[in-house]
Amino acid sequence: MKIIKSIPLMQSISNKAHKPVGLVPTMGSIHKGHIKLINASKKQNTTTIVTLFVNPAQFAENEDFHTYPRNFQKDKKLLSDLGVDILFAPETSQMYPSGFQTSVINDRLSSVLEGEKRPGHFRGVSTIVSKLLNITKPNNAYFGQKDFQQLLIINKLNNDLNHGVQIISIPTVREDDGLALSSRNIHLNQNERKTANKIYASLKHAKSLYLNGEVNADSIIYAVKKYLVKESLIKIEYISIRDKFTFENVSTVTSNSIILIAVYINKTRLIDNLIF
């Protein structure tokens, strides 16, 4: 596995890489969700590039940039063992040199839910993804469905800015009890971890209501809140039901609807979603 930290070198190597090229962007702390993305890329491409960059631009001042889990040596060994061809792990000064002023923003999709609760987050995500697509020039790029709003935004920027990359979404990978895999799960203590499985359970409860005939979005959201308020460790930040294509709010739930949730379990913020 080649390890590259220089943008010019990465550009040179990606131009010469055997096609097709698959890109898996990560912030490190590699888990089974990332591994599923990597394996999909390896299956579908001749060359797989994994990027490892904890992007400061997508963290607000009061968020967990400094405590975000990092273990480069462990990640490096794991990625090598997985058969990744290239690891691109630039320093912040490479990605955001002195005088950097340009950002990418989708005003509509970035103004609600995660965008509203985390101001500037999607500006940072969109900018770094756009840079990574430009630097690595992949044919295919792989993203998980757990960050569903992010996935929509990346699809839109790819189309609007003519990157010409095939964006491939991979279903959320879960623990045996349903908790969506996340690098932030490491922050949960034993009691918090036991409580965390209620997030997915509440989403399954919502889908069960729909499958049994309930189509009123407000009624389903109320039922999910009622399910979760029993858990003293959980603080609900938002629950929303939207069209999975347009991301508009819906009042009537259909098979094209998605329920999205963000909660705090004590100090750890977790998100999840489920398509009806």
XYZ file of C-alpha atoms in Angstrom:
276
model
C 0.000 0.000 0.000
C 1.339 3.395 -0.980
C 0.982 6.128 1.650
C 0.788 9.616 0.192
C 0.631 12.928 2.036
C 1.346 15.351 -0.828
C -1.433 16.654 -3.083
C 0.802 16.994 -6.191
C 2.094 13.443 -5.722
C -1.439 12.119 -5.212
C -2.573 13.870 -8.391
C 0.345 12.433 -10.336
C -0.247 8.898 -9.087
C -4.016 9.021 -9.579
C -3.534 10.157 -13.180
C -1.427 7.046 -13.810
C -3.499 4.621 -11.698
C -5.026 1.580 -13.343
C -8.670 2.313 -14.074
C -11.318 2.106 -12.825
C -10.402 3.882 -9.587
C -12.555 3.707 -6.467
C -12.410 6.321 -3.706
C -13.430 5.774 -0.079
C -13.179 9.051 1.888
C -12.842 8.609 5.668
C -11.823 10.531 8.757
C -10.034 7.471 10.076
C -10.918 5.349 13.098
C -11.726 2.630 10.569
C -14.625 0.334 11.516
C -16.764 -2.345 9.857
C -18.829 0.290 8.057
C -15.725 1.656 6.356
C -14.584 -1.887 5.599
C -17.841 -2.577 3.755
C -17.226 0.504 1.585
C -13.632 -0.553 0.938
C -14.614 -4.101 0.008
C -17.243 -2.762 -2.400
C -14.599 -0.572 -4.025
C -12.099 -3.422 -4.269
C -14.723 -5.611 -5.923
C -15.706 -2.984 -8.492
C -12.391 -1.231 -9.244
C -8.813 -2.029 -10.216
C -7.393 0.607 -7.853
C -8.837 1.578 -4.463
C -7.842 4.835 -2.795
C -8.780 5.476 0.840
C -8.434 8.997 2.181
C -7.839 9.637 5.864
C -8.337 13.247 6.879
C -10.076 14.595 9.983
C -11.509 17.675 8.336
C -11.515 20.671 10.713
C -13.800 22.639 8.387
C -16.783 20.390 9.125
C -16.612 20.835 12.911
C -18.121 23.850 14.654
C -16.202 25.510 17.496
C -18.213 23.702 20.172
C -17.927 20.262 18.521
C -15.606 17.305 19.010
C -12.785 17.960 16.523
C -10.054 17.661 19.162
C -11.571 14.544 20.761
C -12.531 12.823 17.497
C -10.899 9.359 17.669
C -7.572 9.116 15.836
C -5.233 6.128 15.521
C -3.218 6.459 12.332
C -0.910 3.484 12.948
C -3.813 1.134 13.637
C -5.740 2.438 10.617
C -2.682 2.146 8.378
C -2.134 -1.527 9.278
C -5.813 -2.377 8.879
C -6.042 -0.689 5.476
C -2.885 -2.442 4.314
C -4.259 -5.801 5.476
C -7.488 -5.089 3.565
C -5.519 -4.683 0.353
C -6.060 -0.963 -0.152
C -3.800 0.265 -2.953
C -3.286 3.883 -1.896
C -3.794 5.698 1.403
C -3.994 9.464 0.966
C -3.464 11.093 4.368
C -2.667 14.787 3.874
C -1.880 17.274 6.619
C -4.316 20.121 7.226
C -1.772 22.555 5.790
C -1.926 20.646 2.499
C -5.699 20.742 2.215
C -6.152 24.261 3.592
C -2.956 26.211 2.895
C -2.475 29.797 3.975
C -4.812 32.028 1.976
C -7.410 29.314 1.279
C -10.741 31.121 0.789
C -13.050 29.024 -1.386
C -15.902 26.839 -0.178
C -18.709 24.783 -1.697
C -22.225 25.091 -0.295
C -25.668 23.748 -1.203
C -27.962 26.368 0.301
C -31.202 24.359 0.308
C -30.055 20.925 1.437
C -27.558 22.384 3.929
C -30.049 24.558 5.799
C -32.091 21.870 7.582
C -31.574 19.071 10.142
C -27.816 18.415 10.333
C -27.142 21.709 8.577
C -29.304 23.667 10.997
C -27.963 21.942 14.097
C -24.331 22.012 12.938
C -23.784 25.391 11.235
C -21.037 25.245 8.631
C -20.852 21.446 8.751
C -21.991 20.796 5.205
C -19.922 23.658 3.833
C -16.909 21.827 5.232
C -18.093 18.438 3.961
C -18.922 19.710 0.468
C -15.634 21.565 0.143
C -13.448 18.653 1.239
C -15.321 16.092 -0.876
C -15.066 18.340 -3.913
C -11.319 18.727 -3.303
C -10.840 14.978 -2.845
C -12.713 14.215 -6.071
C -10.523 16.722 -7.909
C -7.293 15.396 -6.391
C -7.891 11.653 -6.760
C -9.972 11.662 -9.975
C -11.917 8.469 -9.163
C -14.405 6.738 -11.400
C -16.462 5.663 -8.390
C -16.759 7.048 -4.848
C -18.333 5.200 -1.919
C -20.399 6.637 0.932
C -22.569 5.088 3.646
C -26.300 5.693 3.954
C -26.069 6.455 7.677
C -25.192 10.039 6.744
C -28.167 10.254 4.395
C -28.404 14.040 4.159
C -24.684 14.186 3.418
C -25.159 11.569 0.702
C -27.809 13.697 -1.023
C -25.576 16.770 -0.851
C -22.604 14.879 -2.298
C -24.725 13.517 -5.130
C -25.913 17.039 -5.902
C -22.447 18.630 -5.855
C -21.121 15.816 -8.039
C -23.821 16.515 -10.624
C -23.882 20.308 -10.325
C -20.097 20.709 -10.513
C -19.666 18.085 -13.252
C -17.208 15.910 -11.364
C -18.381 12.965 -13.461
C -17.960 10.460 -10.629
C -20.348 7.590 -9.950
C -21.482 8.065 -6.341
C -22.248 4.659 -4.845
C -24.185 4.428 -1.591
C -23.818 1.453 0.717
C -26.475 0.477 3.297
C -25.763 1.310 6.925
C -23.722 -1.314 8.749
C -25.029 -2.124 12.225
C -24.003 -3.912 15.371
C -25.943 -7.058 16.276
C -28.382 -4.998 18.361
C -28.983 -2.513 15.547
C -26.751 0.394 16.573
C -25.359 2.059 13.453
C -21.584 1.838 13.318
C -19.901 5.171 13.973
C -16.426 6.241 14.998
C -18.093 8.158 17.832
C -19.489 4.959 19.394
C -16.117 4.553 21.108
C -17.084 7.425 23.419
C -20.034 5.473 24.892
C -19.607 3.873 28.289
C -21.296 0.563 29.100
C -24.626 2.041 30.215
C -24.702 4.498 27.326
C -23.953 1.711 24.877
C -26.890 -0.331 26.198
C -29.138 2.686 25.747
C -27.866 3.467 22.246
C -29.604 0.473 20.690
C -32.925 2.190 21.433
C -32.224 4.603 18.572
C -32.607 1.960 15.877
C -35.376 0.257 17.845
C -37.352 3.509 17.733
C -36.904 3.716 13.959
C -38.075 0.129 13.547
C -41.078 1.035 15.722
C -41.845 3.856 13.283
C -41.636 1.526 10.299
C -43.819 -1.036 12.047
C -46.503 1.601 12.583
C -46.358 2.480 8.879
C -46.541 -1.159 7.785
C -49.590 -1.572 10.013
C -51.422 1.293 8.327
C -50.300 4.522 10.022
C -49.341 7.093 7.372
C -49.602 10.353 9.308
C -46.046 11.635 9.707
C -46.778 13.669 12.844
C -48.365 10.651 14.531
C -45.344 8.488 13.763
C -42.915 11.158 14.999
C -44.935 11.504 18.205
C -44.799 7.725 18.721
C -41.017 7.697 18.283
C -40.606 10.539 20.778
C -42.840 8.704 23.241
C -40.711 5.583 22.777
C -37.459 7.433 23.474
C -38.419 9.802 26.305
C -38.483 6.808 28.639
C -34.687 6.696 28.314
C -33.157 9.202 30.731
C -29.769 9.188 28.984
C -31.251 10.191 25.619
C -31.855 13.786 24.607
C -33.639 14.088 21.260
C -32.250 16.766 18.956
C -34.552 16.145 15.999
C -36.848 13.568 14.442
C -37.964 14.250 10.886
C -39.756 12.400 8.107
C -38.849 13.496 4.591
C -39.001 12.463 0.963
C -35.861 10.434 0.308
C -35.377 12.026 -3.120
C -36.297 15.709 -2.640
C -35.639 15.848 1.121
C -38.825 17.881 1.549
C -40.916 17.395 4.681
C -43.855 15.052 4.170
C -47.174 14.906 5.986
C -48.152 11.517 4.558
C -45.656 8.665 4.766
C -45.015 6.468 1.708
C -42.381 3.942 0.689
C -40.371 6.919 -0.624
C -40.190 8.464 2.851
C -37.279 8.328 5.282
C -37.219 8.984 9.011
C -34.082 10.686 10.322
C -33.041 11.148 13.924
C -30.299 12.823 15.932
C -29.886 12.325 19.671
C -27.400 12.927 22.403
C -26.586 10.078 24.754
C -25.083 12.189 27.495
C -22.299 13.988 25.575
C -22.146 11.725 22.514
C -24.160 12.793 19.477
C -25.462 10.009 17.223
C -27.561 10.023 14.062
C -29.479 7.330 12.219
C -32.222 6.889 9.644
C -34.516 4.296 8.129
C -36.365 4.234 4.822
C -40.022 3.240 5.076
